[in-house]
GROMACS .gro file of C-alpha atoms in nm:
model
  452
    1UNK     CA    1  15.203  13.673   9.769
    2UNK     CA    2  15.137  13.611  10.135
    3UNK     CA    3  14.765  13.704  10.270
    4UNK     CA    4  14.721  13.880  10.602
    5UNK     CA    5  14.720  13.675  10.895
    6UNK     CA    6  14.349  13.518  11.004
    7UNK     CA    7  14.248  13.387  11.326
    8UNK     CA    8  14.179  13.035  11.139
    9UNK     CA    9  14.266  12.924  10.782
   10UNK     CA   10  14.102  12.578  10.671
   11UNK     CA   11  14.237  12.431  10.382
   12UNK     CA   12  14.035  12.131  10.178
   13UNK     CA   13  14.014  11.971   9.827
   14UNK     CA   14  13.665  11.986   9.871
   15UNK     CA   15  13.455  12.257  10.011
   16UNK     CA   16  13.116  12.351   9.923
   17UNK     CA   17  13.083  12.677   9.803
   18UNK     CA   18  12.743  12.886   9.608
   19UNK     CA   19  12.981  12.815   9.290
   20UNK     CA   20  12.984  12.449   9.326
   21UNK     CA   21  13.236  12.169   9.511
   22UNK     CA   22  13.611  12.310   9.451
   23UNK     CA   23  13.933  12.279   9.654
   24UNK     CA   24  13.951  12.615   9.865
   25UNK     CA   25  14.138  12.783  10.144
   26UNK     CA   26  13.886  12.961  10.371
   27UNK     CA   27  13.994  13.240  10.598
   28UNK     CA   28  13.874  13.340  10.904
   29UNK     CA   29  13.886  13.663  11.105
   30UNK     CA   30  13.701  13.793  11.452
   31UNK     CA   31  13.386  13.502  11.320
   32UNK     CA   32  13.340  13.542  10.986
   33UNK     CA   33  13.493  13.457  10.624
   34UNK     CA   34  13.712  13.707  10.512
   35UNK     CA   35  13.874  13.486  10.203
   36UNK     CA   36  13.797  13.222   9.981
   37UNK     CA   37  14.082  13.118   9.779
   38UNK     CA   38  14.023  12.871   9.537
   39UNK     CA   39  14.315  12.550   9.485
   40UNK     CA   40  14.510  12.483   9.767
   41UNK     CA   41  14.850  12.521   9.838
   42UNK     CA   42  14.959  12.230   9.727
   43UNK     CA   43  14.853  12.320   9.406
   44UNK     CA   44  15.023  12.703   9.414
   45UNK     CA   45  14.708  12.887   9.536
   46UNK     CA   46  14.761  13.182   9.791
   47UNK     CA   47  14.881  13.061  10.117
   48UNK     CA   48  14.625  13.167  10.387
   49UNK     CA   49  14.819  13.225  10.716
   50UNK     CA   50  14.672  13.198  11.055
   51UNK     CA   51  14.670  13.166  11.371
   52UNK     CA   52  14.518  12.828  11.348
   53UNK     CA   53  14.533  12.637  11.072
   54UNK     CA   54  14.321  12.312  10.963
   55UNK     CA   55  14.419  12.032  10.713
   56UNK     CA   56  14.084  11.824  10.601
   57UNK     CA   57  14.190  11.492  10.511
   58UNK     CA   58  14.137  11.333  10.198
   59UNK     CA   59  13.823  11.199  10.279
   60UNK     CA   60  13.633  11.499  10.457
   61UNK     CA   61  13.434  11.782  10.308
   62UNK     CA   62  13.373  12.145  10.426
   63UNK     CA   63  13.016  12.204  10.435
   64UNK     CA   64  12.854  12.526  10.530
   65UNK     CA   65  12.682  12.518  10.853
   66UNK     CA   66  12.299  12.435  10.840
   67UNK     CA   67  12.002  12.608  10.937
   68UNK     CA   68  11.738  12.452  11.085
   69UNK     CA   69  11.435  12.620  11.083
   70UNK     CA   70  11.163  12.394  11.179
   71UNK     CA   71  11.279  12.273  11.570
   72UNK     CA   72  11.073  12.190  11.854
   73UNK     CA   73  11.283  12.266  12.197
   74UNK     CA   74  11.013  12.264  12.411
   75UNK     CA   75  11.160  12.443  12.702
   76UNK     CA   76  11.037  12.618  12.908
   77UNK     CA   77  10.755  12.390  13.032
   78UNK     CA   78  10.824  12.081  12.833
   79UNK     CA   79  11.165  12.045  12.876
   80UNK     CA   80  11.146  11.691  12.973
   81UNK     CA   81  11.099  11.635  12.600
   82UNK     CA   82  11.390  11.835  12.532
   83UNK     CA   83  11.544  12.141  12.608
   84UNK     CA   84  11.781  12.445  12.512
   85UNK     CA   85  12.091  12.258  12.614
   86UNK     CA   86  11.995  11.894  12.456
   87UNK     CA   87  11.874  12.055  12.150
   88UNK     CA   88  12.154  12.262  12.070
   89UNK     CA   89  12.408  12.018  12.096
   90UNK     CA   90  12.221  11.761  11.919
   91UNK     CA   91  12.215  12.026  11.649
   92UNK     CA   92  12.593  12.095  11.663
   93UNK     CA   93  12.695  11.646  11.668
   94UNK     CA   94  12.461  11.674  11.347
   95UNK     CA   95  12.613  11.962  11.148
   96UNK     CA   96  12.344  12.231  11.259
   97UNK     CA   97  12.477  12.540  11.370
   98UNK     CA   98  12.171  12.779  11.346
   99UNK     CA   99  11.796  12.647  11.458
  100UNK     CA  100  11.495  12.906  11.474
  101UNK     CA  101  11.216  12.735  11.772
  102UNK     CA  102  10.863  12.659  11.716
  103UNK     CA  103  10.645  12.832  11.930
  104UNK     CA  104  10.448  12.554  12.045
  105UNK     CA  105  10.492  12.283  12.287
  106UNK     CA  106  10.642  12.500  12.533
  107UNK     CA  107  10.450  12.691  12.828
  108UNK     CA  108  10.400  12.923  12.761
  109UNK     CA  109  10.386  12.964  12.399
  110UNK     CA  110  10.558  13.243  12.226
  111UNK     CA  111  10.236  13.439  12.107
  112UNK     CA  112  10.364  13.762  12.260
  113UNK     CA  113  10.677  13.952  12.333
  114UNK     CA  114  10.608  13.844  12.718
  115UNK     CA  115  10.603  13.483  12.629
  116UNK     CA  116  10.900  13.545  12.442
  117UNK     CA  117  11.086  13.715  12.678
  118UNK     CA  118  11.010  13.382  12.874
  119UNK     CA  119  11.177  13.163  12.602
  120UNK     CA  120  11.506  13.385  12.549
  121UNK     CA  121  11.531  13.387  12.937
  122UNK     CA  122  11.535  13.020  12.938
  123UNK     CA  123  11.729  12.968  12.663
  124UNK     CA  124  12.031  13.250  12.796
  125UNK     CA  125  12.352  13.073  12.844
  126UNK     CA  126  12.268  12.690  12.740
  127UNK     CA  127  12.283  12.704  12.347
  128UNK     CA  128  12.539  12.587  12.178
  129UNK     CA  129  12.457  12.677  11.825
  130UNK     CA  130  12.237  12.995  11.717
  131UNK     CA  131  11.895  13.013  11.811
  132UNK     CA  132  11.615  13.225  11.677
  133UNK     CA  133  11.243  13.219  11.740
  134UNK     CA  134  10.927  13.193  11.556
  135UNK     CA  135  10.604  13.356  11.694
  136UNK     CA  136  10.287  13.202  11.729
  137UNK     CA  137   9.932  13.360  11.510
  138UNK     CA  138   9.650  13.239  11.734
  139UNK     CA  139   9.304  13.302  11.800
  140UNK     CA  140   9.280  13.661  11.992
  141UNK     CA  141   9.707  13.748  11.917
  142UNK     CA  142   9.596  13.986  11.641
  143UNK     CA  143   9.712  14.271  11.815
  144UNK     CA  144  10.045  14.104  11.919
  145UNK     CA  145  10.190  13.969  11.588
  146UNK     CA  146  10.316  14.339  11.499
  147UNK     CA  147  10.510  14.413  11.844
  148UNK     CA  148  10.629  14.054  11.766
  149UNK     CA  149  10.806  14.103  11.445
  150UNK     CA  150  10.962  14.408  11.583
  151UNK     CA  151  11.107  14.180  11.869
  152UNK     CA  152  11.295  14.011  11.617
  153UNK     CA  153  11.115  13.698  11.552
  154UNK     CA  154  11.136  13.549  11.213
  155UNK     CA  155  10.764  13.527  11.129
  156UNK     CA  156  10.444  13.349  11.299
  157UNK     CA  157  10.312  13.004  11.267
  158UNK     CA  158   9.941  12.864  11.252
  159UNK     CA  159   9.737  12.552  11.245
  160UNK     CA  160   9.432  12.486  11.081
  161UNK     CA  161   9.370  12.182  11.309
  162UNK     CA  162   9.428  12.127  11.670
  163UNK     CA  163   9.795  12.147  11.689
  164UNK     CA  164   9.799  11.867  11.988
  165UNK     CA  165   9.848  12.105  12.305
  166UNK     CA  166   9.550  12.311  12.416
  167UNK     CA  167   9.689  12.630  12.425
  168UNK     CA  168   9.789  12.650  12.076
  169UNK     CA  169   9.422  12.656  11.922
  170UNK     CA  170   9.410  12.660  11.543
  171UNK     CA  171   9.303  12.943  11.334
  172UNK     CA  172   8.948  12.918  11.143
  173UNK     CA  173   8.918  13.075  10.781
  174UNK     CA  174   8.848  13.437  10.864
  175UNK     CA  175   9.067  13.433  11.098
  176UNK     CA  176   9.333  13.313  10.876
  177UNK     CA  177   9.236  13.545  10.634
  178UNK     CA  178   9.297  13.868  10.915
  179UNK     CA  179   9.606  13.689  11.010
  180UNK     CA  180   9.716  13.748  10.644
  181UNK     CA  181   9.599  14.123  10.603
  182UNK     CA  182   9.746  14.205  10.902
  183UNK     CA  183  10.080  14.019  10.838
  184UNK     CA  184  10.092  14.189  10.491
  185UNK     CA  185  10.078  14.513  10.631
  186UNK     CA  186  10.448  14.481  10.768
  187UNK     CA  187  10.580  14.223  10.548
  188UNK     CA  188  10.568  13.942  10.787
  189UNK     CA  189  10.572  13.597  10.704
  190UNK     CA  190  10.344  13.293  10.785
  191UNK     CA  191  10.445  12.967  10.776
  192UNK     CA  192  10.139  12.718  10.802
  193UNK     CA  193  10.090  12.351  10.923
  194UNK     CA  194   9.863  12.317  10.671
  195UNK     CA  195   9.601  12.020  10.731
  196UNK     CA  196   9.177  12.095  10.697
  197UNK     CA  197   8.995  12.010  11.016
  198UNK     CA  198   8.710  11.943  10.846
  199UNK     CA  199   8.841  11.638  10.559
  200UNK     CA  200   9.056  11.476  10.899
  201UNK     CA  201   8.664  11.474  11.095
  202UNK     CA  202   8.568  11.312  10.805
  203UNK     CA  203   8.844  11.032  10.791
  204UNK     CA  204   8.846  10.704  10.964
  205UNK     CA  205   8.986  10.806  11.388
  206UNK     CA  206   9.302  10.664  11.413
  207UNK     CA  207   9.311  10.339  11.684
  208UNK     CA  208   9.521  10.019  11.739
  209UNK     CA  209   9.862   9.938  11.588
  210UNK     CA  210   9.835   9.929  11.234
  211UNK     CA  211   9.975  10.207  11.035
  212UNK     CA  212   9.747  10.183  10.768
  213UNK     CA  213   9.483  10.276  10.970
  214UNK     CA  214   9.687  10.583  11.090
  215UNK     CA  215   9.749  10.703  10.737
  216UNK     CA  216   9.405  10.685  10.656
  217UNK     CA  217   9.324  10.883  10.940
  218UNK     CA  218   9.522  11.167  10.761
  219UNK     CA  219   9.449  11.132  10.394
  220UNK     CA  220   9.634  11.367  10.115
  221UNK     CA  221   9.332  11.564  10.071
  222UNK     CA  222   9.326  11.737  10.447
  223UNK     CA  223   9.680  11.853  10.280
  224UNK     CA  224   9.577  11.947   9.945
  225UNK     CA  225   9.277  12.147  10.026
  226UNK     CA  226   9.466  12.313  10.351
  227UNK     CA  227   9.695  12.439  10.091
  228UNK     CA  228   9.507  12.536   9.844
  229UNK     CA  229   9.287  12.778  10.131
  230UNK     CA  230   9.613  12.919  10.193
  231UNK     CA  231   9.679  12.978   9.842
  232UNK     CA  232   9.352  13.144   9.760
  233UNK     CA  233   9.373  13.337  10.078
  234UNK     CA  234   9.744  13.502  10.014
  235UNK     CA  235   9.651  13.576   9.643
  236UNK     CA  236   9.369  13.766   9.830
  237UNK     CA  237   9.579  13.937  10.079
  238UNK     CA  238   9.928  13.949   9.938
  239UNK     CA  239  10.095  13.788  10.254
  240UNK     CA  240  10.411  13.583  10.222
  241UNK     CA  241  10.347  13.245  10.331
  242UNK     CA  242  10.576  12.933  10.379
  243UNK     CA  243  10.371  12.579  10.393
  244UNK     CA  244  10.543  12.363  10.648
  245UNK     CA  245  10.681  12.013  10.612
  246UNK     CA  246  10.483  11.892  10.286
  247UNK     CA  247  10.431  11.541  10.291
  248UNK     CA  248  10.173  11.521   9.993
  249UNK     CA  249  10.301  11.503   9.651
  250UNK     CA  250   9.987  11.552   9.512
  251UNK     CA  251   9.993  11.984   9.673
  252UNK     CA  252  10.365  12.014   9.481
  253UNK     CA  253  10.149  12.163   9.170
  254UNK     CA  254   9.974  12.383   9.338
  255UNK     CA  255  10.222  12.543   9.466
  256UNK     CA  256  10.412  12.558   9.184
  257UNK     CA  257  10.089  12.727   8.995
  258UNK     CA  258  10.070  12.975   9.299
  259UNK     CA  259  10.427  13.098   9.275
  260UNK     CA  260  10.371  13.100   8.856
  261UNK     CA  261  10.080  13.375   8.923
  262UNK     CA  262  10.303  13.555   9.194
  263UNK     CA  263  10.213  13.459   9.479
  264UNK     CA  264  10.481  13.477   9.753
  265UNK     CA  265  10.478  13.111   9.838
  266UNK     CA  266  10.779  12.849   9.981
  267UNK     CA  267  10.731  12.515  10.103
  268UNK     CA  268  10.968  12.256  10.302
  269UNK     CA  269  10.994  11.909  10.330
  270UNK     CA  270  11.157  11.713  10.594
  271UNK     CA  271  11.442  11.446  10.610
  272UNK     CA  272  11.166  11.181  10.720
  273UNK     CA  273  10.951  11.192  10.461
  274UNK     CA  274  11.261  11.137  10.223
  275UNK     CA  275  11.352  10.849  10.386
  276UNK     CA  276  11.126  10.657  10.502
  277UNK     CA  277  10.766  10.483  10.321
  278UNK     CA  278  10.463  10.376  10.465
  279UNK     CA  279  10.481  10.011  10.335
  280UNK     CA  280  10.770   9.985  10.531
  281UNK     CA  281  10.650  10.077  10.863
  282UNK     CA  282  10.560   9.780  11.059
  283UNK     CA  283  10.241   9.779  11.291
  284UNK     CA  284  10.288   9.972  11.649
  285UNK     CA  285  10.609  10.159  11.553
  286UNK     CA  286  10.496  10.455  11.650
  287UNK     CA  287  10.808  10.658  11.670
  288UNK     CA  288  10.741  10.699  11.320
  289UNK     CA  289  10.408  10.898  11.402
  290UNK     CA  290  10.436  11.253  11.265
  291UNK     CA  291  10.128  11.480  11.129
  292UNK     CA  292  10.122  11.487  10.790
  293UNK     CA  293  10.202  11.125  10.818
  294UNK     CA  294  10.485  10.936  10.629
  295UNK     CA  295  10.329  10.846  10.303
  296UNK     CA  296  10.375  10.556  10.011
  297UNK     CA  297  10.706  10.510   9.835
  298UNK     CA  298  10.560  10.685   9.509
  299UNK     CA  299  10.499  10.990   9.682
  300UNK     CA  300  10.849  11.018   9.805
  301UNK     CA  301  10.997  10.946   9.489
  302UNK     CA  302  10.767  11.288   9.390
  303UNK     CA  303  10.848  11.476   9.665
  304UNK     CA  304  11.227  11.396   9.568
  305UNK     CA  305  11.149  11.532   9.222
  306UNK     CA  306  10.994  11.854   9.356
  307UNK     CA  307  11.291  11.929   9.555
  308UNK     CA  308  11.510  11.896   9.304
  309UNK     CA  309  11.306  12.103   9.079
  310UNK     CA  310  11.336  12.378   9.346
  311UNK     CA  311  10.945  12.362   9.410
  312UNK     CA  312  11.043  12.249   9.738
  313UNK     CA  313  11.278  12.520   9.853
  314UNK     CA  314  11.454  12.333  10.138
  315UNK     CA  315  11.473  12.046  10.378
  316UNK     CA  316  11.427  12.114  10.726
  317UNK     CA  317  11.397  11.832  11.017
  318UNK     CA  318  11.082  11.922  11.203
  319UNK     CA  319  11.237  11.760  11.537
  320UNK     CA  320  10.945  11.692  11.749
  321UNK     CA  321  11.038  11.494  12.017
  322UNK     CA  322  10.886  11.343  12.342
  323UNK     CA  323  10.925  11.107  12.649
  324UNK     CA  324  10.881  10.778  12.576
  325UNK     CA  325  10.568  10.689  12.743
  326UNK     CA  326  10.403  10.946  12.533
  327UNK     CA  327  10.480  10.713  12.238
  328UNK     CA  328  10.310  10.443  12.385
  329UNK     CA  329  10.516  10.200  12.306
  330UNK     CA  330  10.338   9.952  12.563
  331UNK     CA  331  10.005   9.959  12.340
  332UNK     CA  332  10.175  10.097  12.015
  333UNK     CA  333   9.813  10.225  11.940
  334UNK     CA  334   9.920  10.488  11.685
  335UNK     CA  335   9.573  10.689  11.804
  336UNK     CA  336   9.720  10.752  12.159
  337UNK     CA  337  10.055  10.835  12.023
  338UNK     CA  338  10.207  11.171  12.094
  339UNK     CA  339  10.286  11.230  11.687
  340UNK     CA  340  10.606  11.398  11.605
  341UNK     CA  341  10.972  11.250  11.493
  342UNK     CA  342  11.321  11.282  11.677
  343UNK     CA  343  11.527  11.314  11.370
  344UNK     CA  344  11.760  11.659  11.468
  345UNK     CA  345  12.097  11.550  11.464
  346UNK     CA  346  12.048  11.287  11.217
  347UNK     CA  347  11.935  11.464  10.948
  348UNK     CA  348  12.214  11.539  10.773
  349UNK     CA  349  12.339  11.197  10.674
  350UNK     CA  350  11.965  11.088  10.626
  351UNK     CA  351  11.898  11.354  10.292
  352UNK     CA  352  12.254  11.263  10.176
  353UNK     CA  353  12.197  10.921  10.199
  354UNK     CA  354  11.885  10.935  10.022
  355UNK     CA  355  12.041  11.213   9.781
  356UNK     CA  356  12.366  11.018   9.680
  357UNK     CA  357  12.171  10.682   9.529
  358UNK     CA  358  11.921  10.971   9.308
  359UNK     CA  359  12.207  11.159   9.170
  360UNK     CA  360  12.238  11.415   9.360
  361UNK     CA  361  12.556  11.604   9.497
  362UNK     CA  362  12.648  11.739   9.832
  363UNK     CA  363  12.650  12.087   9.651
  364UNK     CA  364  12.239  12.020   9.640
  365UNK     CA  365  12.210  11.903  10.018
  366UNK     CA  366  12.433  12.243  10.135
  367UNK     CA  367  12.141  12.436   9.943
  368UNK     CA  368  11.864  12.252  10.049
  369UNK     CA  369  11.936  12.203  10.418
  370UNK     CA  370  12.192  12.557  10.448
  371UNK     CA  371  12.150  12.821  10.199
  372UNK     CA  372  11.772  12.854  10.124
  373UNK     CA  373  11.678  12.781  10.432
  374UNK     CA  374  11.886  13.061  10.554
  375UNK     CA  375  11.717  13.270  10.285
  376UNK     CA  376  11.348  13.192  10.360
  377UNK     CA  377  11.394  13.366  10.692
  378UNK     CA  378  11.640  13.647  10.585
  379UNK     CA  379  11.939  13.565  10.744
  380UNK     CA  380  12.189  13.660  10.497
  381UNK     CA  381  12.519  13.566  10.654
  382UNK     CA  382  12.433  13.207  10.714
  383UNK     CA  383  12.406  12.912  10.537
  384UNK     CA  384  12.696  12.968  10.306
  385UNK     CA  385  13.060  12.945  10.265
  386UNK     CA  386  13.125  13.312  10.089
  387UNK     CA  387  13.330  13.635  10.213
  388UNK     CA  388  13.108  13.821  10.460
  389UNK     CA  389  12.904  13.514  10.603
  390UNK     CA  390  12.972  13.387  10.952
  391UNK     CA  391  13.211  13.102  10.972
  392UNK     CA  392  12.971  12.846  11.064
  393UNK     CA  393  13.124  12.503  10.928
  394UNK     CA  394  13.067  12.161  10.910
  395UNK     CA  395  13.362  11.910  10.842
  396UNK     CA  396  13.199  11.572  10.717
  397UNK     CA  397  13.313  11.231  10.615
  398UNK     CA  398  13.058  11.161  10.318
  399UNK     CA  399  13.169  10.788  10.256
  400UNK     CA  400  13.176  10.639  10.615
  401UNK     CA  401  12.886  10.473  10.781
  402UNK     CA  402  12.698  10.441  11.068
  403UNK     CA  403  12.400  10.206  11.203
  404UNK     CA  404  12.174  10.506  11.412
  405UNK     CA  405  12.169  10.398  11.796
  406UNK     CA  406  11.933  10.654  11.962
  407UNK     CA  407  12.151  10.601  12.290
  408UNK     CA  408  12.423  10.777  12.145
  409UNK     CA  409  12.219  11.036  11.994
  410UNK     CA  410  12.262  11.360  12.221
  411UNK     CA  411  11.840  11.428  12.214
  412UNK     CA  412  11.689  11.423  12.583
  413UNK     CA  413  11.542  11.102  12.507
  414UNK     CA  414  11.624  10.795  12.302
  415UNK     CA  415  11.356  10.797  12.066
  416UNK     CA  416  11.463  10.761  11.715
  417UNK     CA  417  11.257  10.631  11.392
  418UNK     CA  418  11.599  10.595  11.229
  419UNK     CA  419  11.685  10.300  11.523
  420UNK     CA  420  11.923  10.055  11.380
  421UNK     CA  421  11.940  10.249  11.020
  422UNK     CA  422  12.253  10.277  10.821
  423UNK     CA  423  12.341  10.604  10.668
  424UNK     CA  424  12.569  10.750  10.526
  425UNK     CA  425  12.778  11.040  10.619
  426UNK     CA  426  12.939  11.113  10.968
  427UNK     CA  427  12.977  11.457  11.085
  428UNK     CA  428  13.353  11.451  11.224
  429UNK     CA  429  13.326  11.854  11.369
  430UNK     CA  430  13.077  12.155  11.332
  431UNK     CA  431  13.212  12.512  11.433
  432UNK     CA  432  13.025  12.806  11.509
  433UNK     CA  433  13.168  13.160  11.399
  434UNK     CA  434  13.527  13.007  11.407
  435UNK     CA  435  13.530  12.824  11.676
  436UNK     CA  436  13.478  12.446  11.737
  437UNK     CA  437  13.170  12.344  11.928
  438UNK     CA  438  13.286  12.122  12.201
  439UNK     CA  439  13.204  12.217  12.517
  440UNK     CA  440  13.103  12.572  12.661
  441UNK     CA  441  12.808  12.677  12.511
  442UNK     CA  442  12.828  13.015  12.327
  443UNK     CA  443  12.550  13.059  12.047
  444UNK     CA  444  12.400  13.312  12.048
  445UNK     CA  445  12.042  13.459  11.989
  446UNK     CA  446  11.946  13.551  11.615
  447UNK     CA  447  11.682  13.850  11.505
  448UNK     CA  448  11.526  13.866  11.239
  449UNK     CA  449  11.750  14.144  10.969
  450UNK     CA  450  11.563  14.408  10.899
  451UNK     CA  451  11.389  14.429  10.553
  452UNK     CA  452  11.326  14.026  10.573
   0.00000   0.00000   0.00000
C-alpha cells in the first residue's frame, strides 16, 4: 500500500524515536511529522513517497532536534560576545534547532514586556533555529513577572548572588520567597542559579592562576545550601522551580527528597561539567571559568549517575560566552576572569562522548538534551521524533571524530574550553520544520503553550 505523498520522506536504519533506536521512515508534510513507519523499505515496510526524499547512510543516525534551554545571546547590548545570528547558527552546525535566551547579559535585560519587546526586535529576521525567551525575577519586577508570562515567555530566572552584570541584582530571601507566591499564583516557573552569597563571602576571593584557588572560592556548600533555601521555600509556596546547571553532586539528594515529598522540582546539568574535572585543568586556563565551577572527577562520575537515574532531568549547555580579553588570558588570573563557557555547538558530541564509554545509548542523549528539555518548558511538539511534532532533525555520524578547533566553531569568538579535544560524533545536517538549515535564516519565535 502506497502512503500519500509528503513534502519530505527520510528513510534510516536508525532513528531515534520515544520507543527506542529502530529503522524508520519519517514523513513530512507543511513542517511537521505526519508518519512514522517503522523498517524500511528495504525490508518491506510502507513506502513513504515524497517530494523529497533522503537516504541516511549506513553510518548516520536521525536524531530529534535539541532544545537548548539554558543560552546566553547577549544581543542587544552585548552582542560583541555573541549575537542572534552567531548563536543560532552555532546552534544549528551543533544539532540545536530550538534555544530559549537568558535574560541577562544583554541591555537591557528582559525583566519586562518592554525589555522584551527590545530582544524580539533584535532578534527579528537573524535566527536560524527557534528562539524563545526567559524573563528575568529581580528586585522591584514583582509587578511585571505576570504581564510577562502572558507575553509568552517560558518562566523567570533569579540569582541569589551577584549574577556578574549590575543590572541583574540578585534576589534576597523574602524576596525570593514573594517571587515564589506570586509565581504560584499563575503557575509560572522559576528556574534558579542557585549559589548563597553569604557561604561564597565566606570562602577564600579568588586571585592568580591556579584553579584550585578558584574552586575554593566557590565551595559545594554555597550550592547545597542555595538549594536547599529554594527547596524549603517552594514547599512553602507551592511554586515550580527548576535549579540551573548543578555542578554539586553532593545537592543530587536533596532534590531527589524534595520531588519524593512533592515538591515541583527539576534540575539540569551541563555538557561541561560531564566532561571535564578540576584535576585536569591546568593553572591560568581560564576559558574553563564557569560559576558553579567545574568540580573533581568523583563528582562527575555522581553527577553522571544522577542523570541517568533521571534526578537530573536534562543536559543543557549554558553557553556563556565573551571576548577574549574578558578572559584574561594575558594574566590568566581566574579572579579577573569574565566566568562562563563557550560550549553551544559542541555539546552534542561532548555528552555522547562522555555517554558512549558509561554505557549509555544515543536513545538517552535524545532524552536528555531533546525531549525533557522540551518538556520542562512545555513545548510539546519539540524534542521528539513522533506524529504531530515539528520536523526538527538532526542527521549525525556517531562513530567519526573530530579534534575541537574554536576557529571553525561558528560562535562570535574563538573561545573554546574544548580547544584541541577529541570527541566523538559529527553533526553532518540539522533541519528545522523540514527544511535544511543552510543559509537564509527562518526560525522563528517560540511562546510559551498555554497550560505550561
Amino acid at each position: 500500500m502506497e502512503s500519500p505523498r509528503m513534502d519530505l520522506v527520510i528513510r534510516a536504519e536508525r532513528v531515534i524515536t520515544p520507543e527506542g533506536q529502530r529503522p524508520c521512515s519519517v514523513g513530512v508534510a507543511g513542517g511537521r511529522i505526519v508518519a512514522v513507519e517503522s523498517g524500511t523499505v528495504e525490508s518491506g515496510a510502507v513506502a513513504l513517497t515524497g517530494e523529497r526524499v533522503l537516504e541516511l547512510g549506513d553510518d548516520e543516525v536521525l536524531l530529534p532536534g535539541l532544545v537548548d534551554t539554558h543560552v546566553h545571546v547577549n544581543d542587544p547590548g552585548r552582542s560583541e560576545w555573541e549575537g542572534f545570528d552567531s548563536a543560532t547558527r552555532a546552534a544549528a552546525a551543533g544539532g540545536v534547532t530550538t534555544i530559549v535566551d537568558m535574560p541577562l547579559n544583554s541591555l537591557p535585560p528582559t525583566v519586562d514586556v518592554e525589555s522584551l519587546a527590545v530582544k524580539r526586535k533584535a532578534a527579528a529576521g537573524r535566527i536560524a533555529v527557534d528562539v524563545g525567551f526567559w524573563g528575568g525575577a529581580v528586585p522591584g519586577n514583582l509587578g511585571a513577572l505576570r504581564p510577562l508570562h502572558e507575553a509568552g515567555v517560558f518562566g523567570f530566572k533569579c540569582f541569589l548572588l551577584h549574577s556578574g552584570v549590575d543590572e541583574f541584582a540578585p534576589l534576597d530571601e523574602a524576596e525570593l520567597g514573594a517571587a515564589m507566591r506570586e509565581l504560584a499564583g499563575f503557575g509560572g516557573l522559576l528556574i534558579v542559579h542557585a549559589e548563597d552569597a553569604d557561604v561564597i563571602d565566606r570562602a577564600p576571593r579568588p586571585s592568580g592562576p591556579r584553579y584550585a584557588d578558584f574552586l575554593g572560592s566557590r565551595p559545594r556548600e554555597a550550592e547545597n545550601t542555595a538549594i536547599a533555601r529554594v527547596l524549603r521555600l517552594a514547599r512553602e509556596t507551592g511554586a515550580r522551580v527548576h535549579i540551573l546547571h548543578l555542578a554539586s553532586a553532593d545537592a543530587v539528594g536533596l532534590i531527589a527528597e524534595a520531588r519524593a515529598d512533592g515538591v515541583a522540582v527539576t534540575a539540569e546539568t551541563c555538557p561541561h561539567y560531564l566532561s571535564f574535572v578540576a584535576e585536569e585543568i591546568r593553572d591560568g586556563a581560564t576559558e574553563f571559568k564557569c560559576c558553579p565551577p567545574i568540580r573533581e572527577a568523583a563528582n562527575r562520575e555522581q553527577l553522571w549517575r544522577a542523570l541517568g537515574d533521571g534526578v537530573i532531568d536534562c543536559v543543557v549547555t549554558d553557553h556563556s560566552p565573551c571576548t577574549p580579553e574578558l578572559k584574561r588570558f594575558d594574566s590568566g588570573d581566574f579572579g579577573e576572569a569574565w566566568g562562563g563557557v563557550a560550549g553551544l555547538q559542541v555539546g552534542l558530541p561532548a555528552v555522547w562522548t562522555g555517554a558512549r564509554q558509561r554505557g549509555y545509548t544515543l536513545s538517552d542523549v535524545a532524552t536528555w538534551m531533546a525531549q525533557r528539555p522540551a518538556e520542562q518548558v512545555g513545548l510539546s511538539r519539540k524534542g521528539r521524533i513522533a506524529v504531530g511534532c515539528d520536523a526538527d532533525f538532526v542527521v549525525f555520524a556517531p562513530d567519526e571524530a573530530f579534534v575541537v578547533d574554536p576557529a571553525r566553531l561558528r560562535h562570535r569568538n574563538p573561545v573554546s574550553a574544548y580547544h584541541d579535544r577529541p570527541l566523538a560524533g559529527v553533526v553532518r545536517s540539522t533541519w528545522l520544520r523540514g527544511r535544511e538549515v543552510a543559509g537564509e535564516p527562518f526560525g522563528e519565535f517560540l511562546v510559551r503553550e498555554a497550560g505550561s
